[in-house]
PDB file of C-alpha atoms in Angstrom:
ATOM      1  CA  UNK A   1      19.245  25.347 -56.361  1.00  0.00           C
ATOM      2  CA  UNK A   2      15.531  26.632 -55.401  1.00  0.00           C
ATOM      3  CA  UNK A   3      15.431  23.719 -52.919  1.00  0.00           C
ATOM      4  CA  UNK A   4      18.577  24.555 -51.620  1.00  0.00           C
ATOM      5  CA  UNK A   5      17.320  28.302 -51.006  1.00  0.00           C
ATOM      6  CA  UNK A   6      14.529  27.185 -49.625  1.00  0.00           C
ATOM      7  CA  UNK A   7      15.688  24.223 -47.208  1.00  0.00           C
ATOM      8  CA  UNK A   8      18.267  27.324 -45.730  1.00  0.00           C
ATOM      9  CA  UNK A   9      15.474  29.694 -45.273  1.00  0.00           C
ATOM     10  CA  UNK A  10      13.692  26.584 -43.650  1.00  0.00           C
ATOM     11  CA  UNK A  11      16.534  26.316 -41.236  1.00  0.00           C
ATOM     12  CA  UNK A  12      17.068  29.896 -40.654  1.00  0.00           C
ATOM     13  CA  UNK A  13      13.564  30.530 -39.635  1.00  0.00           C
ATOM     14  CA  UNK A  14      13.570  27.611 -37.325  1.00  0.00           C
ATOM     15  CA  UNK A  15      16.632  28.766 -35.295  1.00  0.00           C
ATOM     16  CA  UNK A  16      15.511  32.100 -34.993  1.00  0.00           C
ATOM     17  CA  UNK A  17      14.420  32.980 -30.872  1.00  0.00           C
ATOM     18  CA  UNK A  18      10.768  32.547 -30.153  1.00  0.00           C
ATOM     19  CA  UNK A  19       8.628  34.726 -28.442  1.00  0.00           C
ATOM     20  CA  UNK A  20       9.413  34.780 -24.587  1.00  0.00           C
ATOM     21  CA  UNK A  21       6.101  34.233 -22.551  1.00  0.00           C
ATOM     22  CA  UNK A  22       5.559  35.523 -19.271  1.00  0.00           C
ATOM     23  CA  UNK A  23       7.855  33.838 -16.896  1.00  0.00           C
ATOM     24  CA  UNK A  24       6.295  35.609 -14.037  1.00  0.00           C
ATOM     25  CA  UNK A  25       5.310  33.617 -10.642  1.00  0.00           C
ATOM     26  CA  UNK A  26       2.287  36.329 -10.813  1.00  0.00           C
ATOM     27  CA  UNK A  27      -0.401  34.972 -12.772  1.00  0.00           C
ATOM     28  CA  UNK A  28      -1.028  38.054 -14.694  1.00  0.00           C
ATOM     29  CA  UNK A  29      -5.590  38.804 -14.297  1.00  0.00           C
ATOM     30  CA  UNK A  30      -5.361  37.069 -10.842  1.00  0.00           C
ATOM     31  CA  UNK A  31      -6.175  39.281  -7.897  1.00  0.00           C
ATOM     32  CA  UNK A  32      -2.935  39.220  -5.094  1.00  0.00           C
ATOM     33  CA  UNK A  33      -3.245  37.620  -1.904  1.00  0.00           C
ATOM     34  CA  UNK A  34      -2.120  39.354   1.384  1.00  0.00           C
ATOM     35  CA  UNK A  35      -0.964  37.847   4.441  1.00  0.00           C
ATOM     36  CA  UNK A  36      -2.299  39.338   7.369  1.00  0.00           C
ATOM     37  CA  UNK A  37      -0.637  37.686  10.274  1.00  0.00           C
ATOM     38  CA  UNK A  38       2.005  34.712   9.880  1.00  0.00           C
ATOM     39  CA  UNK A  39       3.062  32.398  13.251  1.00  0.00           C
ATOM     40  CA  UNK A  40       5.664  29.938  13.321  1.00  0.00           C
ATOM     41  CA  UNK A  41       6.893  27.719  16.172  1.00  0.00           C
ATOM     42  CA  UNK A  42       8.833  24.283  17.071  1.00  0.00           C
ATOM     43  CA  UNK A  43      11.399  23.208  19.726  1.00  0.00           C
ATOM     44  CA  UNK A  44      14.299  20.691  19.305  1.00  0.00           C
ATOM     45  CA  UNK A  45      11.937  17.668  20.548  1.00  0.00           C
ATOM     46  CA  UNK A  46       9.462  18.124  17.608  1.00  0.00           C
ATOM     47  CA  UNK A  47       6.828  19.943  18.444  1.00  0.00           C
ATOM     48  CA  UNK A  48       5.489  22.380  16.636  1.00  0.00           C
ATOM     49  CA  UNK A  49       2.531  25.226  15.712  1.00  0.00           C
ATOM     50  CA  UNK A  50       1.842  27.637  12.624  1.00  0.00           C
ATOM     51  CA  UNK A  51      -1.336  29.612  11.349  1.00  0.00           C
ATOM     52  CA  UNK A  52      -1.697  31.874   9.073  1.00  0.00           C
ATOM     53  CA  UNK A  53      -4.305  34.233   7.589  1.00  0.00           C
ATOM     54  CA  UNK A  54      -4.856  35.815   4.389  1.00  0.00           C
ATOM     55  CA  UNK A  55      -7.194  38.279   3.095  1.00  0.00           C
ATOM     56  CA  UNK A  56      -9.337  36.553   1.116  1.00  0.00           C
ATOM     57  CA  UNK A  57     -10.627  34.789   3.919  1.00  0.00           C
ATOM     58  CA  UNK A  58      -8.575  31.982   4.217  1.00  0.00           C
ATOM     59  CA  UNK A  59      -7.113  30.984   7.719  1.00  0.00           C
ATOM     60  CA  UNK A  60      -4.879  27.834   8.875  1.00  0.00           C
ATOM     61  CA  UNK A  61      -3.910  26.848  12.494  1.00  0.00           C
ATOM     62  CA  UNK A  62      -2.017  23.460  12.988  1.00  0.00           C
ATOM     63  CA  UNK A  63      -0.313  21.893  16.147  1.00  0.00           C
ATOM     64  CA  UNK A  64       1.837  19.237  16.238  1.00  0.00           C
ATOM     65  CA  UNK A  65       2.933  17.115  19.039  1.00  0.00           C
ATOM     66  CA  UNK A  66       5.499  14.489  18.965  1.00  0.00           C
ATOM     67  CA  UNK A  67       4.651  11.377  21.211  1.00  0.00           C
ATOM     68  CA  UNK A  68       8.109   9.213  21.583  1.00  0.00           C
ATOM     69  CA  UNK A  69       7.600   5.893  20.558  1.00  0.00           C
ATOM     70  CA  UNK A  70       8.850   2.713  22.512  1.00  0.00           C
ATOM     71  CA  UNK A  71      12.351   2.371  20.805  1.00  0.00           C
ATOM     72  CA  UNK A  72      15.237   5.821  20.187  1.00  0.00           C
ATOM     73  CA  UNK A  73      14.607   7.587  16.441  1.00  0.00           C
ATOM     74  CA  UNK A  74      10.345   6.391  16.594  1.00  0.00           C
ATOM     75  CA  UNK A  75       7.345   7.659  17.790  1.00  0.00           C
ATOM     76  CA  UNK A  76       4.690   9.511  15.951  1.00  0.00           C
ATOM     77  CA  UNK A  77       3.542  13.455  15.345  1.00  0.00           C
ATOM     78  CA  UNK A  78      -0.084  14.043  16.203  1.00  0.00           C
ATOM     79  CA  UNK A  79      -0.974  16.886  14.428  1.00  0.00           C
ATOM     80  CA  UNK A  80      -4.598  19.111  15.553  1.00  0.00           C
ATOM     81  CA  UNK A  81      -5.598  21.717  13.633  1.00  0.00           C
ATOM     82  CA  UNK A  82      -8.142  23.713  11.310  1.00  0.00           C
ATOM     83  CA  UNK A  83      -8.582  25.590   8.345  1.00  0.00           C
ATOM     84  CA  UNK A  84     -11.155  27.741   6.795  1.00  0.00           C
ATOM     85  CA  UNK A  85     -11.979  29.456   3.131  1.00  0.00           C
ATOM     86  CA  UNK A  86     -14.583  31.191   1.318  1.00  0.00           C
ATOM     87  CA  UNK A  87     -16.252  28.987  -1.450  1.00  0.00           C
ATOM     88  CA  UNK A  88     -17.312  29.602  -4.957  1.00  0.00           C
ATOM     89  CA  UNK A  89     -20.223  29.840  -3.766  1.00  0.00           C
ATOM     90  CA  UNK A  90     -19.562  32.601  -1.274  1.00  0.00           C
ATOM     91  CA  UNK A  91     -20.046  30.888   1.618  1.00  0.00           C
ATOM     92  CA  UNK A  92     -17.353  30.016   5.034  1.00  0.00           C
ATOM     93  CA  UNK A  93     -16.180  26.516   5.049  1.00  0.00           C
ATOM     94  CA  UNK A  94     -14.498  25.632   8.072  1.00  0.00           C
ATOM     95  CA  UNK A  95     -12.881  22.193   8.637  1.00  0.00           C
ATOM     96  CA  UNK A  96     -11.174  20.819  11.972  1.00  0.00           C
ATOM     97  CA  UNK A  97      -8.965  17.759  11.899  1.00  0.00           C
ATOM     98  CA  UNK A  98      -6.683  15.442  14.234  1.00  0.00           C
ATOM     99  CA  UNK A  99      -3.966  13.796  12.377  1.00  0.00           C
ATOM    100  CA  UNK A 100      -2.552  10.669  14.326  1.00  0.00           C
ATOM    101  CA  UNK A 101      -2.114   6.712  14.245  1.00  0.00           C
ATOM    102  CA  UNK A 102      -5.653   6.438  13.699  1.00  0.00           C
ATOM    103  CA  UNK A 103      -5.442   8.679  10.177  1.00  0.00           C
ATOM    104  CA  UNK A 104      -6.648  11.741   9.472  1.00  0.00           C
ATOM    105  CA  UNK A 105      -9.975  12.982  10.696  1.00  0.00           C
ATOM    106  CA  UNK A 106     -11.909  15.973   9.468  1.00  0.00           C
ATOM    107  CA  UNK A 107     -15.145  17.560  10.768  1.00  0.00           C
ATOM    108  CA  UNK A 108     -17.089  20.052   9.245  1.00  0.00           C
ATOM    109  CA  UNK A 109     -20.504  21.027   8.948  1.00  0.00           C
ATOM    110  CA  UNK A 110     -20.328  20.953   4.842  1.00  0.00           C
ATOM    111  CA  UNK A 111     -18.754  17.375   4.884  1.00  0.00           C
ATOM    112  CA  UNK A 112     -20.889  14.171   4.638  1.00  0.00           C
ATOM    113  CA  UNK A 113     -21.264  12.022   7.319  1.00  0.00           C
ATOM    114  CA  UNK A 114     -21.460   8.086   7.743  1.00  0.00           C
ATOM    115  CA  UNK A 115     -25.037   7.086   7.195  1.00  0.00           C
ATOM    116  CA  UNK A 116     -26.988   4.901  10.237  1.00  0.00           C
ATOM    117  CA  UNK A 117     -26.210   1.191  10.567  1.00  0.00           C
ATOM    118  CA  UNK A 118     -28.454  -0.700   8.198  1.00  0.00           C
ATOM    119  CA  UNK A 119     -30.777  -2.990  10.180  1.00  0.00           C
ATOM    120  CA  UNK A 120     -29.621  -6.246   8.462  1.00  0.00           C
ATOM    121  CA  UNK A 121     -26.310  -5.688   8.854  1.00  0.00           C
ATOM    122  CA  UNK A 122     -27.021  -6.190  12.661  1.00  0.00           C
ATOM    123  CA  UNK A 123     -28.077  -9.198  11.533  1.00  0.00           C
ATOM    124  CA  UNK A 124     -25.579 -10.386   9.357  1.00  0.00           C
ATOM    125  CA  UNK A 125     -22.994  -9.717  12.245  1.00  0.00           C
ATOM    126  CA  UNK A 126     -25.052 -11.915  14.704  1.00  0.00           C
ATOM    127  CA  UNK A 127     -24.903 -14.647  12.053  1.00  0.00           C
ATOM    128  CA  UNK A 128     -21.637 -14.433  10.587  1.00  0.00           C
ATOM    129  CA  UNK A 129     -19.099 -12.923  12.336  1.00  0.00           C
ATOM    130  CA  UNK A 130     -16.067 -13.702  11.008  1.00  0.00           C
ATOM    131  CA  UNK A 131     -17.050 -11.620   7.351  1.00  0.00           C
ATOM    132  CA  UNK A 132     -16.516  -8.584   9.809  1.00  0.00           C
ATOM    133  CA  UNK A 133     -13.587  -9.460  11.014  1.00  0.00           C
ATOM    134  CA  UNK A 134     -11.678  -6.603   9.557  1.00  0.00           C
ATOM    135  CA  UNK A 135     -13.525  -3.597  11.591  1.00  0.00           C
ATOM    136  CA  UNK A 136     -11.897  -4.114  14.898  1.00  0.00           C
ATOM    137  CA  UNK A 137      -8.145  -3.607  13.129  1.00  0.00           C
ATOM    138  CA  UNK A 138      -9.623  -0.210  13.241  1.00  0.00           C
ATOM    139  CA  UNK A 139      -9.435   0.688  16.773  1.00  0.00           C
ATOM    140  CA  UNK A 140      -5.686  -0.972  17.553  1.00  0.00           C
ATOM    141  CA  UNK A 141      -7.182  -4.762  17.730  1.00  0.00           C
ATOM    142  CA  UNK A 142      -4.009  -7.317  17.255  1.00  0.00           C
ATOM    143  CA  UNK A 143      -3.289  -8.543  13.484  1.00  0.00           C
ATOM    144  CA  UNK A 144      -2.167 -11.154  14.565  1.00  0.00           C
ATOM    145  CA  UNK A 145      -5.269 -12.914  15.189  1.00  0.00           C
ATOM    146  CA  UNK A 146      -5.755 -17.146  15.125  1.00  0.00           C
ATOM    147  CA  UNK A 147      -7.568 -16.667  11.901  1.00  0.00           C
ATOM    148  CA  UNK A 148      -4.205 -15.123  10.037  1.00  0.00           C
ATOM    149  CA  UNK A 149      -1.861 -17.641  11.769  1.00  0.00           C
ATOM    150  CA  UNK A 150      -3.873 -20.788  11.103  1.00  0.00           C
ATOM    151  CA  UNK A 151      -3.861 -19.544   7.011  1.00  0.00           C
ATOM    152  CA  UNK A 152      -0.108 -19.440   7.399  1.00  0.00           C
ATOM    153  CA  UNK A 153      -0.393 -22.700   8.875  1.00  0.00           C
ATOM    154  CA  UNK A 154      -2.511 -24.196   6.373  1.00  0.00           C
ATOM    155  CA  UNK A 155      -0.212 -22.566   3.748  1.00  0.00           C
ATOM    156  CA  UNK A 156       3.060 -24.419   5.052  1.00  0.00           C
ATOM    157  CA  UNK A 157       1.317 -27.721   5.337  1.00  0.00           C
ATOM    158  CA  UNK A 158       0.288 -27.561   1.744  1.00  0.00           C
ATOM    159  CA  UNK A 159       4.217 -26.148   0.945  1.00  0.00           C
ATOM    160  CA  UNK A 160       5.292 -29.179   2.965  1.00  0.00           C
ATOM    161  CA  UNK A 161       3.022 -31.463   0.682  1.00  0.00           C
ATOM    162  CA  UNK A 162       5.107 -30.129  -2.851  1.00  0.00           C
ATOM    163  CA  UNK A 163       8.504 -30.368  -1.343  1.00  0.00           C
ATOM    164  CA  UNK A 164       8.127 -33.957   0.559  1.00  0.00           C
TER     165      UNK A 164
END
């Protein structure tokens, strides 16, 4: 009968509401954030430009430009823009960008940059070319190069070989 007491107590206390936390969308010790000025833009052809600032130093500007593309419904956005914020360490980080085919590009002054060409490498390219194949797909070279169609070739001769 004790176990039976105790097993309902058990139950009771486990059905009982919990405490409610803070359901808030404030984070409660966090200082609030102002907007200071708020700009939004865009036309029916997709186009498009927004910024905003805030005032704890944080600013965003973006413009986007749609280029058609050769066939209805494609075509690509090409997006310019910058934003800017105020470090941990106090200081004013500010970070342009272009946003196209070619990927997204940032400059700043606080980002690293690509180091110099290694001096062998110059060599390496003189002597073997075709391991560096692969940087020219970079800048809109064809992918459809001899090198790519004679390994398909190669690879339906050898299919050919199995099946005959």
């Amino acid at each position: 009968m004790k176990l039976f007491v105790a097993c309902c107590l058990l139950a009771v206390a486990s059905a009982a509401p919990q405490l409610i936390q803070n359901t808030s969308p404030i984070n409660v010790g966090q200082p609030q954030v102002r907007i200071l000025s708020e700009t939004f833009e865009n036309d029916d052809s997709g186009n498009y430009e927004f910024s905003y600032e805030q005032d704890n130093g944080q600013r965003v500007e973006e413009i986007g430009r749609f280029e058609p593309g050769p066939e209805r419904e494609t075509g690509a956005i090409t997006k310019q823009g910058s934003y800017q914020f105020i470090g941990d360490d106090g200081n004013t980080y500010t970070v342009s960008y272009v946003a196209d085919v070619n990927g997204f590009q940032p400059q700043g002054n606080h980002l690293p940059v690509a180091p110099q060409q290694i001096e062998a490498y110059a060599q390496l390219r003189a002597d073997f070319p075709q391991l560096f194949w692969a940087e020219g797909l970079s800048e809109g070279a064809d992918l459809s190069d001899s090198r790519s169609d004679s390994f398909n070739q190669r690879g339906a001769q050898r299919a050919e070989r199995f099946v005959l």
